[in-house]
Coordinates of C-alpha atoms and ligand atoms in Angstrom, one line a residue:
M1 CA -10.5 -6.1 -24.4
K2 CA -13.4 -5.2 -22.2
Y3 CA -13.1 -2.1 -20.0
V4 CA -14.6 -1.3 -16.6
L5 CA -14.2 2.4 -15.8
V6 CA -14.5 3.5 -12.2
S7 CA -15.1 7.2 -11.9
G8 CA -15.9 9.3 -8.8
G9 CA -18.2 12.1 -8.0
V10 CA -19.2 14.6 -5.3
V11 CA -16.1 14.4 -3.1
S12 CA -12.7 12.7 -3.3
G13 CA -11.7 10.0 -0.9
L14 CA -14.7 7.8 -1.3
G15 CA -12.5 4.7 -1.6
K16 CA -12.7 4.4 -5.3
G17 CA -9.4 2.5 -5.4
V18 CA -10.7 -0.1 -3.0
M19 CA -14.0 -0.2 -4.9
A20 CA -12.2 -0.7 -8.2
S21 CA -9.9 -3.4 -6.8
S22 CA -12.9 -5.2 -5.2
I23 CA -14.7 -5.2 -8.5
G24 CA -11.6 -6.8 -9.9
V25 CA -11.7 -9.5 -7.2
V26 CA -15.4 -10.3 -8.0
L27 CA -14.7 -10.5 -11.7
K28 CA -11.6 -12.7 -11.1
A29 CA -13.8 -15.0 -9.0
C30 CA -16.2 -15.2 -12.0
G31 CA -13.2 -16.8 -13.8
L32 CA -12.1 -13.8 -15.8
R33 CA -8.5 -12.6 -16.0
V34 CA -8.3 -9.0 -14.8
T35 CA -5.7 -6.2 -15.2
S36 CA -6.0 -2.6 -14.0
I37 CA -4.9 0.9 -14.8
K38 CA -4.9 3.9 -12.4
I39 CA -5.1 7.3 -13.9
D40 CA -3.7 10.2 -11.8
P41 CA -4.5 13.6 -13.3
Y42 CA -1.5 15.3 -11.8
L43 CA 1.6 16.7 -13.6
N44 CA 4.2 14.7 -11.7
T45 CA 5.6 12.0 -14.0
D46 CA 5.3 9.5 -11.2
A47 CA 4.7 9.4 -7.5
G48 CA 8.4 9.2 -6.7
T49 CA 8.9 12.8 -5.8
M50 CA 5.7 13.2 -3.9
S51 CA 5.6 13.5 -0.1
P52 CA 4.0 10.6 1.6
F53 CA 2.5 13.0 4.1
E54 CA 0.5 14.7 1.4
H55 CA -0.2 11.8 -0.9
G56 CA 0.3 8.6 1.0
E57 CA 3.0 6.1 0.5
V58 CA 4.9 5.7 -2.8
F59 CA 4.3 2.2 -4.0
V60 CA 7.2 0.5 -5.8
L61 CA 6.7 -2.1 -8.5
D62 CA 8.9 -4.9 -9.7
D63 CA 10.1 -2.8 -12.7
G64 CA 11.1 0.0 -10.4
G65 CA 8.0 2.2 -11.1
E66 CA 7.3 4.5 -8.2
V67 CA 3.5 4.7 -8.3
D68 CA 0.3 5.7 -6.6
L69 CA -0.6 3.6 -3.6
D70 CA -3.8 2.4 -5.3
L71 CA -1.6 0.2 -7.4
G72 CA -0.7 -1.6 -4.2
N73 CA -4.4 -2.3 -3.6
Y74 CA -4.7 -3.8 -7.1
E75 CA -1.6 -5.9 -6.6
R76 CA -2.8 -7.1 -3.2
F77 CA -6.4 -7.8 -4.1
L78 CA -5.8 -9.3 -7.5
D79 CA -2.5 -10.9 -6.7
V80 CA -0.9 -9.5 -9.9
K81 CA 2.3 -7.7 -10.8
L82 CA 1.7 -4.4 -12.5
T83 CA 4.1 -2.3 -14.5
R84 CA 5.0 1.4 -14.2
D85 CA 2.8 2.0 -17.3
N86 CA -0.3 0.8 -15.4
N87 CA -0.1 4.2 -13.6
I88 CA -0.9 7.0 -16.1
T89 CA -0.3 10.6 -15.0
T90 CA -0.9 13.8 -16.9
G91 CA 2.9 14.3 -16.7
K92 CA 3.6 11.0 -18.5
I93 CA 1.1 11.7 -21.3
Y94 CA 2.3 15.2 -21.9
Q95 CA 5.9 14.1 -21.8
S96 CA 5.2 11.4 -24.4
V97 CA 3.4 13.9 -26.7
I98 CA 6.0 16.6 -26.3
D99 CA 8.8 14.1 -27.1
K100 CA 6.9 13.1 -30.2
E101 CA 6.5 16.7 -31.2
R102 CA 10.2 17.4 -30.7
R103 CA 11.0 14.4 -32.9
G104 CA 8.8 16.0 -35.6
D105 CA 6.4 13.1 -35.6
Y106 CA 3.3 15.4 -35.9
L107 CA 4.5 16.5 -39.4
G108 CA 3.9 20.2 -39.0
K109 CA 0.5 19.9 -37.3
T110 CA -0.6 22.1 -34.4
V111 CA -0.3 19.9 -31.4
Q112 CA -3.4 20.2 -29.2
V113 CA -5.1 18.6 -26.2
V114 CA -7.8 17.3 -28.5
P115 CA -6.9 15.2 -30.5
H116 CA -3.3 14.7 -29.6
I117 CA -3.4 14.4 -25.8
T118 CA -6.7 12.5 -25.9
D119 CA -5.3 10.1 -28.6
A120 CA -2.2 9.5 -26.6
I121 CA -4.3 8.6 -23.5
Q122 CA -6.3 6.1 -25.5
E123 CA -3.3 4.6 -27.1
W124 CA -1.6 4.3 -23.7
I125 CA -4.7 2.6 -22.2
E126 CA -5.1 0.1 -25.1
R127 CA -1.4 -0.8 -25.1
V128 CA -1.1 -1.3 -21.3
A129 CA -4.4 -3.2 -21.0
M130 CA -2.8 -5.9 -23.2
I131 CA 0.2 -6.5 -20.9
P132 CA -0.3 -9.8 -18.9
V133 CA 0.0 -9.2 -15.2
D134 CA -1.1 -12.5 -13.7
G135 CA 1.8 -14.6 -14.7
K136 CA -0.2 -16.2 -17.5
E137 CA 0.3 -15.7 -21.2
G138 CA -1.8 -13.4 -23.4
P139 CA -3.8 -10.4 -22.4
A140 CA -6.4 -10.3 -19.6
D141 CA -10.2 -10.4 -20.4
V142 CA -11.1 -7.2 -18.5
C143 CA -9.2 -4.1 -17.7
V144 CA -10.4 -2.1 -14.7
I145 CA -9.5 1.6 -15.1
E146 CA -9.7 3.9 -12.1
L147 CA -10.0 7.6 -12.9
G148 CA -8.5 9.5 -10.0
G149 CA -10.0 12.7 -8.7
T150 CA -13.6 13.8 -9.1
V151 CA -15.5 14.2 -12.4
G152 CA -15.6 17.9 -13.2
D153 CA -12.1 18.7 -12.0
I154 CA -10.3 20.8 -14.6
E155 CA -7.3 18.6 -14.6
S156 CA -9.1 15.4 -15.3
M157 CA -11.0 16.8 -18.4
P158 CA -8.6 15.4 -21.1
F159 CA -8.9 12.0 -19.5
V160 CA -12.7 12.2 -19.3
E161 CA -12.8 13.2 -23.0
A162 CA -10.4 10.4 -24.0
L163 CA -12.5 7.9 -22.1
R164 CA -15.6 9.1 -23.7
Q165 CA -14.0 8.6 -27.1
L166 CA -12.8 5.2 -26.1
S167 CA -16.2 4.1 -24.8
Y168 CA -17.8 5.2 -28.1
R169 CA -15.1 3.5 -30.2
V170 CA -15.1 0.1 -28.4
G171 CA -18.9 0.1 -28.2
P172 CA -21.4 -0.4 -25.4
G173 CA -20.8 -4.2 -25.0
N174 CA -17.2 -3.6 -24.2
F175 CA -17.3 -0.7 -21.9
C176 CA -19.0 -0.5 -18.5
L177 CA -18.9 2.6 -16.3
V178 CA -19.2 2.4 -12.5
H179 CA -19.7 5.8 -11.0
V180 CA -18.8 6.0 -7.3
S181 CA -20.8 8.7 -5.5
L182 CA -21.8 9.8 -2.0
V183 CA -25.3 9.7 -0.4
P184 CA -24.9 11.8 2.7
V185 CA -27.3 11.5 5.7
V186 CA -27.7 15.1 6.8
N187 CA -30.3 15.6 9.4
V188 CA -31.4 14.1 12.7
V189 CA -34.1 12.1 10.9
G190 CA -31.3 10.3 9.1
E191 CA -32.7 11.0 5.6
Q192 CA -30.4 9.7 2.8
K193 CA -29.9 12.6 0.3
T194 CA -29.7 11.9 -3.4
K195 CA -29.1 15.4 -4.8
P196 CA -25.3 15.4 -4.8
T197 CA -25.4 12.1 -6.8
Q198 CA -28.0 13.5 -9.2
H199 CA -25.7 16.5 -9.9
S200 CA -22.7 14.4 -10.3
V201 CA -24.4 12.0 -12.8
R202 CA -25.7 15.0 -14.7
E203 CA -22.2 16.3 -14.9
L204 CA -20.9 13.0 -16.1
R205 CA -23.6 12.7 -18.7
G206 CA -22.9 16.3 -19.8
L207 CA -19.4 15.1 -20.6
G208 CA -20.7 12.2 -22.6
L209 CA -20.1 9.4 -20.2
I210 CA -23.1 7.2 -19.3
P211 CA -23.0 5.3 -16.1
N212 CA -24.1 1.6 -16.1
I213 CA -23.8 1.2 -12.3
L214 CA -23.9 3.6 -9.4
A215 CA -22.0 2.7 -6.3
C216 CA -23.2 4.9 -3.5
R217 CA -21.2 5.4 -0.4
S218 CA -23.4 5.8 2.6
T219 CA -23.3 4.8 6.2
K220 CA -26.2 2.3 5.9
P221 CA -27.7 0.4 3.0
L222 CA -29.8 2.7 0.7
E223 CA -33.5 2.6 1.3
D224 CA -35.7 1.3 -1.5
N225 CA -37.3 4.6 -2.2
V226 CA -33.9 6.3 -2.3
K227 CA -32.8 3.8 -4.9
E228 CA -36.0 4.4 -6.9
K229 CA -35.4 8.1 -6.9
L230 CA -31.8 7.8 -8.0
S231 CA -32.8 5.4 -10.7
Q232 CA -35.4 7.8 -12.0
F233 CA -33.2 10.8 -12.0
C234 CA -30.0 9.2 -13.1
H235 CA -31.3 6.7 -15.7
V236 CA -29.7 3.7 -14.0
P237 CA -31.8 0.6 -13.2
A238 CA -32.4 0.2 -9.5
E239 CA -30.7 -3.2 -9.5
S240 CA -27.6 -1.5 -10.7
I241 CA -27.5 0.9 -7.8
L242 CA -25.3 -0.5 -5.1
T243 CA -24.6 0.8 -1.6
I244 CA -21.2 0.7 -0.2
Y245 CA -21.9 1.1 3.4
D246 CA -19.5 0.9 6.4
V247 CA -18.1 -2.5 7.1
S248 CA -15.9 -3.9 9.8
N249 CA -12.9 -4.6 7.6
I250 CA -11.8 -3.9 4.0
W251 CA -12.0 -7.6 3.0
H252 CA -15.8 -7.4 3.2
I253 CA -16.0 -5.0 0.3
P254 CA -15.7 -7.6 -2.5
L255 CA -18.3 -9.6 -0.6
L256 CA -20.6 -6.6 -0.2
L257 CA -20.4 -6.0 -4.0
R258 CA -20.9 -9.7 -4.8
D259 CA -24.0 -9.8 -2.5
Q260 CA -25.5 -6.9 -4.4
K261 CA -24.7 -8.7 -7.7
V262 CA -22.2 -6.2 -9.1
H263 CA -20.9 -9.0 -11.3
E264 CA -24.3 -9.5 -13.0
A265 CA -24.6 -5.8 -13.8
I266 CA -21.0 -5.6 -15.1
L267 CA -21.2 -8.9 -17.1
K268 CA -24.4 -7.6 -18.6
G269 CA -22.8 -4.3 -19.5
L270 CA -19.9 -6.2 -21.1
N271 CA -21.9 -8.8 -22.9
L272 CA -20.4 -11.5 -20.9
L273 CA -23.5 -13.0 -19.2
G274 CA -23.3 -16.7 -19.6
F275 CA -19.5 -16.7 -20.2
A276 CA -18.5 -16.3 -16.6
G277 CA -19.3 -18.3 -13.5
N278 CA -20.6 -17.4 -10.1
P279 CA -18.2 -15.7 -7.7
E280 CA -17.9 -18.0 -4.7
L281 CA -15.2 -16.0 -2.9
Q282 CA -14.8 -18.6 -0.1
E283 CA -11.3 -17.6 0.8
W284 CA -12.3 -13.9 1.0
T285 CA -15.3 -14.7 3.2
A286 CA -13.2 -16.9 5.5
R287 CA -10.5 -14.2 5.8
A288 CA -13.0 -11.3 6.4
E289 CA -14.8 -13.3 9.0
L290 CA -11.6 -14.4 10.7
Q291 CA -10.4 -10.8 11.0
D292 CA -13.6 -9.8 12.7
K293 CA -13.3 -12.6 15.2
L294 CA -9.7 -12.0 16.3
S295 CA -9.5 -10.6 19.7
Y296 CA -6.1 -11.4 21.2
P297 CA -4.0 -8.4 20.3
V298 CA -0.5 -8.1 19.0
R299 CA 0.9 -4.6 19.6
I300 CA 3.4 -3.3 17.2
A301 CA 5.1 0.1 17.8
M302 CA 5.6 1.9 14.5
V303 CA 8.4 4.4 15.0
G304 CA 8.2 6.7 12.1
K305 CA 8.1 10.2 10.8
Y306 CA 4.7 10.5 9.2
T307 CA 2.6 9.1 12.1
G308 CA -0.2 11.6 11.4
L309 CA -1.3 9.9 8.2
S310 CA -1.6 6.1 8.1
D311 CA -1.6 6.1 4.3
S312 CA 2.1 7.1 4.5
Y313 CA 2.9 3.5 5.5
L314 CA -0.1 1.8 3.9
S315 CA 1.8 -1.3 2.6
V316 CA 3.6 -1.8 5.9
L317 CA 0.3 -1.7 7.7
K318 CA -1.2 -4.2 5.2
A319 CA 1.8 -6.5 5.6
L320 CA 1.5 -6.4 9.4
L321 CA -2.2 -7.1 9.0
H322 CA -1.6 -10.1 6.7
A323 CA 1.0 -11.6 9.1
S324 CA -1.2 -10.9 12.2
V325 CA -4.2 -12.6 10.7
E326 CA -2.0 -15.5 9.7
C327 CA -1.0 -15.7 13.4
S328 CA -4.6 -15.3 14.6
R329 CA -3.9 -12.1 16.3
K330 CA -5.7 -8.8 16.2
L331 CA -3.3 -6.2 15.0
M332 CA -2.9 -3.1 17.1
V333 CA -0.5 -0.5 15.6
E334 CA 0.8 1.9 18.1
W335 CA 2.2 5.0 16.4
V336 CA 5.3 6.5 17.9
A337 CA 6.6 9.8 16.5
A338 CA 10.3 9.1 16.4
T339 CA 11.1 12.7 17.5
D340 CA 9.1 12.1 20.7
L341 CA 11.6 9.6 21.9
E342 CA 14.5 12.1 21.7
D343 CA 16.0 14.1 24.6
A344 CA 14.9 17.4 23.1
T345 CA 11.3 16.3 23.6
A346 CA 12.0 15.3 27.2
R347 CA 13.0 19.0 27.8
E348 CA 10.3 20.7 25.6
D349 CA 7.3 18.4 26.1
P350 CA 7.9 15.8 28.9
D351 CA 4.4 14.4 28.6
A352 CA 4.8 13.5 25.0
F353 CA 8.3 12.0 25.7
E354 CA 6.9 9.9 28.5
A355 CA 3.9 8.8 26.5
A356 CA 6.1 7.8 23.5
W357 CA 8.4 5.7 25.7
N358 CA 5.5 4.1 27.5
V359 CA 4.1 3.0 24.1
L360 CA 7.4 1.7 23.0
K361 CA 8.0 -0.2 26.2
S362 CA 4.6 -1.8 26.2
A363 CA 4.8 -3.1 22.6
D364 CA 5.2 -6.7 21.6
G365 CA 7.3 -5.8 18.6
I366 CA 9.0 -2.7 17.2
L367 CA 9.1 -1.7 13.5
V368 CA 11.1 1.1 12.0
P369 CA 9.9 1.6 8.5
G370 CA 11.7 3.2 5.5
G371 CA 12.3 7.0 5.4
F372 CA 14.3 9.9 4.1
G373 CA 15.8 12.9 5.8
D374 CA 17.2 13.3 9.3
R375 CA 14.1 14.2 11.3
G376 CA 13.5 11.6 14.0
V377 CA 16.7 9.6 13.2
Q378 CA 18.0 9.9 16.7
G379 CA 14.6 8.6 18.1
K380 CA 14.7 5.7 15.7
I381 CA 18.2 4.8 16.8
L382 CA 17.0 4.9 20.4
A383 CA 14.1 2.6 19.5
A384 CA 16.4 0.1 17.8
K385 CA 18.7 0.2 20.8
Y386 CA 15.8 -0.5 23.2
A387 CA 14.7 -3.4 21.0
R388 CA 18.3 -4.9 20.9
E389 CA 19.0 -4.5 24.6
N390 CA 15.7 -5.6 25.8
R391 CA 15.3 -8.5 23.4
I392 CA 12.1 -7.1 21.8
P393 CA 11.3 -8.4 18.3
Y394 CA 12.5 -5.7 15.8
L395 CA 12.1 -5.3 12.1
G396 CA 13.9 -2.5 10.4
I397 CA 12.9 -1.8 6.8
C398 CA 15.3 0.0 4.5
L399 CA 16.1 3.1 6.7
G400 CA 15.1 0.9 9.6
M401 CA 17.9 -1.5 8.7
Q402 CA 20.4 1.3 8.3
I403 CA 19.3 2.6 11.7
A404 CA 20.0 -0.8 13.3
V405 CA 23.6 -0.7 11.8
I406 CA 24.2 2.9 13.0
E407 CA 23.0 2.0 16.5
F408 CA 25.2 -1.1 16.6
S409 CA 28.2 0.8 15.4
R410 CA 27.7 3.5 18.1
S411 CA 26.8 1.2 21.0
I412 CA 28.9 -1.9 20.4
L413 CA 31.8 -0.7 18.3
G414 CA 31.9 2.5 20.4
L415 CA 32.0 4.7 17.4
H416 CA 29.9 7.5 18.9
D417 CA 29.7 9.6 15.7
A418 CA 28.9 6.6 13.5
N419 CA 26.2 7.8 11.0
S420 CA 24.8 7.6 7.6
T421 CA 26.3 10.2 5.2
E422 CA 22.7 11.1 4.4
F423 CA 22.4 12.7 7.9
D424 CA 26.0 13.6 8.6
P425 CA 28.1 14.0 5.4
D426 CA 31.3 14.6 7.4
T427 CA 31.1 11.8 9.9
K428 CA 34.4 10.1 10.6
N429 CA 32.6 6.7 10.8
P430 CA 30.3 6.5 7.8
C431 CA 28.6 3.1 8.4
V432 CA 26.0 3.9 5.8
I433 CA 27.1 5.6 2.6
F434 CA 25.8 7.0 -0.7
M435 CA 25.7 4.3 -3.4
P436 CA 28.1 4.9 -6.3
E437 CA 25.3 4.8 -8.9
G438 CA 23.1 7.3 -7.3
S439 CA 22.4 10.9 -8.3
K440 CA 22.5 13.9 -5.9
T441 CA 21.1 16.4 -8.4
H442 CA 18.1 14.5 -9.8
M443 CA 15.6 13.1 -7.4
G444 CA 13.0 11.5 -9.7
G445 CA 13.6 7.9 -10.5
T446 CA 17.3 7.9 -9.7
M447 CA 17.4 5.6 -6.7
R448 CA 18.2 1.8 -6.7
L449 CA 14.6 0.8 -7.6
G450 CA 12.5 -2.2 -8.0
S451 CA 13.1 -5.9 -7.9
R452 CA 16.6 -7.1 -7.1
R453 CA 17.9 -10.4 -6.0
T454 CA 19.3 -11.1 -2.5
Y455 CA 21.4 -14.3 -2.0
F456 CA 21.4 -15.9 1.4
H457 CA 24.9 -16.3 2.7
M458 CA 24.0 -18.3 5.8
A459 CA 21.6 -21.2 5.3
D460 CA 20.7 -21.4 9.0
S461 CA 19.9 -17.7 9.4
V462 CA 16.4 -16.8 10.6
T463 CA 15.5 -15.0 7.4
A464 CA 16.8 -17.8 5.1
K465 CA 14.6 -20.2 7.0
L466 CA 11.6 -17.9 7.0
Y467 CA 11.9 -17.5 3.2
G468 CA 11.9 -21.3 2.9
N469 CA 15.7 -22.0 2.4
V470 CA 15.4 -21.3 -1.3
G471 CA 18.9 -19.7 -1.7
Y472 CA 17.7 -16.3 -2.8
V473 CA 14.8 -14.0 -2.8
D474 CA 13.6 -11.2 -5.1
E475 CA 12.3 -8.1 -3.3
R476 CA 11.6 -4.5 -4.2
H477 CA 14.0 -1.7 -3.4
R478 CA 14.0 2.1 -3.1
H479 CA 17.1 3.6 -1.7
R480 CA 20.2 5.8 -2.3
Y481 CA 22.4 4.7 0.6
E482 CA 23.8 1.4 1.7
V483 CA 25.8 -0.2 4.5
N484 CA 29.4 0.7 4.0
P485 CA 31.1 -2.5 2.7
E486 CA 34.3 -1.4 4.3
M487 CA 32.9 -1.7 7.8
I488 CA 31.3 -5.2 7.4
D489 CA 34.2 -7.2 8.9
Q490 CA 34.3 -4.9 11.9
L491 CA 30.5 -5.2 12.4
E492 CA 30.5 -8.9 12.0
Q493 CA 33.3 -9.5 14.4
A494 CA 31.3 -7.6 16.9
G495 CA 28.3 -9.9 16.5
L496 CA 26.1 -8.5 13.7
S497 CA 25.4 -10.9 10.9
F498 CA 25.0 -9.9 7.3
V499 CA 23.1 -12.9 6.1
G500 CA 21.8 -11.7 2.7
K501 CA 23.8 -9.8 0.0
D502 CA 23.3 -8.9 -3.6
E503 CA 24.9 -10.7 -6.5
S504 CA 28.2 -8.9 -6.1
G505 CA 28.4 -9.9 -2.4
K506 CA 29.3 -6.3 -1.6
R507 CA 25.9 -4.8 -1.0
M508 CA 24.3 -5.8 2.2
E509 CA 20.6 -6.7 2.0
I510 CA 19.7 -8.5 5.3
V511 CA 21.2 -8.1 8.7
E512 CA 20.4 -10.2 11.8
L513 CA 21.5 -10.2 15.4
P514 CA 22.1 -13.9 16.4
G515 CA 20.9 -14.8 19.8
H516 CA 18.2 -12.2 19.8
P517 CA 14.6 -13.5 19.7
Y518 CA 14.1 -11.6 16.4
F519 CA 16.2 -8.7 15.2
V520 CA 16.1 -8.3 11.5
G521 CA 16.9 -5.5 9.2
V522 CA 16.3 -5.6 5.4
Q523 CA 17.5 -3.1 2.8
F524 CA 14.5 -3.9 0.7
H525 CA 10.8 -3.3 1.2
P526 CA 9.2 -6.7 1.8
E527 CA 5.8 -5.0 2.4
F528 CA 5.2 -4.4 -1.3
K529 CA 4.9 -8.1 -2.0
S530 CA 2.8 -9.2 1.0
R531 CA -0.6 -10.4 0.1
P532 CA -3.7 -11.4 2.1
G533 CA -3.3 -15.1 2.8
K534 CA 0.4 -14.9 1.7
P535 CA 2.1 -12.7 4.3
S536 CA 5.7 -11.6 3.8
A537 CA 8.2 -13.9 5.5
V538 CA 9.9 -11.2 7.5
F539 CA 6.7 -9.7 8.8
L540 CA 5.5 -13.2 9.7
G541 CA 8.7 -13.7 11.6
L542 CA 8.1 -10.4 13.5
I543 CA 4.5 -11.2 14.5
R544 CA 5.4 -14.8 15.4
A545 CA 8.2 -13.6 17.6
A546 CA 6.1 -10.8 19.1
T547 CA 3.4 -13.3 20.0
N548 CA 5.7 -16.1 21.3
Q549 CA 4.7 -18.4 18.5
P550 CA 7.4 -20.6 16.9
I551 CA 9.2 -18.5 14.3
F552 CA 9.4 -21.3 11.8
G553 CA 6.7 -23.6 10.6
M554 CA 3.0 -23.8 11.5
P555 CA 1.6 -21.8 14.4
H556 CA 1.3 -23.5 17.7
P557 CA -2.1 -25.4 17.7
S558 CA -3.3 -23.5 20.8
H559 CA -1.8 -20.2 19.6
N560 CA -4.9 -18.3 20.2
K561 CA -4.5 -19.0 23.9
I562 CA -0.9 -18.1 24.1
A563 CA -0.5 -14.8 26.0
T564 CA 1.4 -12.0 24.4
R565 CA 4.9 -11.2 25.5
N566 CA 3.7 -8.5 27.8
S567 CA 1.0 -10.4 29.5
M568 CA 3.4 -13.3 29.9
S569 CA 5.8 -11.2 31.7
N570 CA 3.1 -10.1 34.1
G571 CA 2.2 -13.7 34.7
T572 CA -1.4 -13.1 33.7
A573 CA -3.1 -12.4 30.4
A574 CA -3.9 -8.7 30.2
P575 CA -7.6 -8.1 30.3
L576 CA -8.9 -7.9 26.7
K577 CA -11.0 -4.9 27.4
S578 CA -8.1 -2.7 28.2
F579 CA -6.6 -3.4 24.8
M580 CA -9.9 -2.8 23.1
N581 CA -10.4 0.6 24.8
G582 CA -6.9 1.7 24.4
K583 CA -5.9 4.7 22.3
I584 CA -5.0 2.8 19.1
N585 CA -4.5 3.8 15.6
G586 CA -7.9 4.7 14.4
P587 CA -7.8 3.6 10.8
L588 CA -6.9 0.0 11.2
R589 CA -9.5 -0.5 13.8
T590 CA -12.3 1.4 12.1
S591 CA -13.9 0.4 8.9
L592 CA -12.6 1.2 5.5
Y593 CA -15.0 4.0 4.9
S594 CA -15.8 5.3 8.3
N595 CA -13.0 7.7 9.1
G596 CA -14.3 10.1 6.5
N597 CA -10.8 11.4 5.6
G598 CA -10.4 9.6 2.4
V599 CA -7.8 7.4 4.0
H600 CA -7.4 4.1 2.1
I601 CA -7.3 1.4 4.7
Ligands
LIG1 N1 17.0 7.2 3.0 C1 17.6 5.9 2.9 C2 18.2 5.7 1.6 O1 18.0 6.4 0.6 C3 16.5 4.9 3.1 C4 15.5 4.9 2.1 C5 14.2 4.1 2.4 O2 14.0 3.8 3.6 N2 13.4 3.8 1.5 O3 19.0 4.7 1.4

């Protein structure tokens, strides 16, 4: 096994995850099989109990692992399926060592950070690196390891020491270290400053890790004299110093690395020169260029709770992007804080209320993503109601599906107090209930998690067709509540259609509203399996419906000329400029690295 370690220095949030995934893309394009491991030096066993607002979304894997969102980047970029063990946390390592100690496996020894924790880390890495993740047999050729945090942090020390030992043990031809650093431009003259990188490399060397490649984040390409200086002070050849400058979209990053010959430096470091081909990356190039060229917008209102941090819904945004690019549309995500749609806001902050409703009403499609807790639930119900009554394409994911059912029960069945027992435990009309197998006392890892099968019960339903009429689909789950099986007959008689169910036929997985242009709710999270070039079926349906393209089959040949739903209703295409200048979600429209907040885009 060959290892590529990606570490970070100076500041966090340099986009190490995207860098590491992009390196994987380039190596894969050289013909190598690539797997990856993300190290998170925090004490949580997994990301399942962490707030998306603080830490970004919780990514869910096929095996039910609730992991750091960077694993989503790896899965999307490398088109692989990772396991929960591909995300190492301090918590997991300590737990395994303490379990071993309790079993008496250390035979009376004093159990210490060095060597017991550091050994456990190395064993974990070497074991997990061998797990095939690309659907083929046998282990990958290269394992890209991303070390979270910044070198020098107290909490990452055991990992740094373990990786030092690993690099020494496997030898220089099997271990290549890419250090991601920052070259700030501080004064008006625009001088690129190397000192922070020098310090960070000194720190790295002091800990016994020697960088083969420096990847420097800067706004513009590094000047030659800056590279020379870095090379001299950091002992890294100038041709192995790369600049990761701001680009128009994330898909350019692998191309940027390839153009600076990252593969040559890595293959040299791994003694693989001559064994691997040249990375062509034609598909990536085409996709990156297409995304830049798209100008006709599709406006999707995201009605959620964590609208302040786009990382909270990262995979949903990615899935929307994949589907929009497939439909040749420029994605514009309009954030709507669900609470702003509620009556209380109308009283307390009428401007915010009006603005939120205006955004919702001008959207081509509405998406209510997954969520927990009762904040904003009423606003989400109002958004689903608006979509249903006004025939606006709607996609409800997990909580968004439950919301659609609550709204229908209230408005159509007339059950005014219909609710989920998550929000009102005493409701007389519990249309969404706690699942029998759940736990109310232990939050970590106790939901219905991971890949589960949904069987289509109606062959001619919209989603069955979108998924290609294959009878069933495997998607990832993360929920504690479900639609109340006892209310299904009542809901179906009133017009709602439960077209997808689990193997027992009792658990509802997909709901549709027949006769509506596109009204779909899914209990699973289709966003986790969407890939660039292979968009998720239900997201594709939403974007096609929102842009008046035929929902099934190939896009209309002149789709780029079709006006959006809004502009059609005005009779004229809305001027492009007004969309371009609008107040839109910053992150999706800015480059990967230009928002400076460490947001993964
Ligand atoms: N809170 C809901 C449940 O537990 C929805 C979860 C989600 O949207 N991921 O069922």
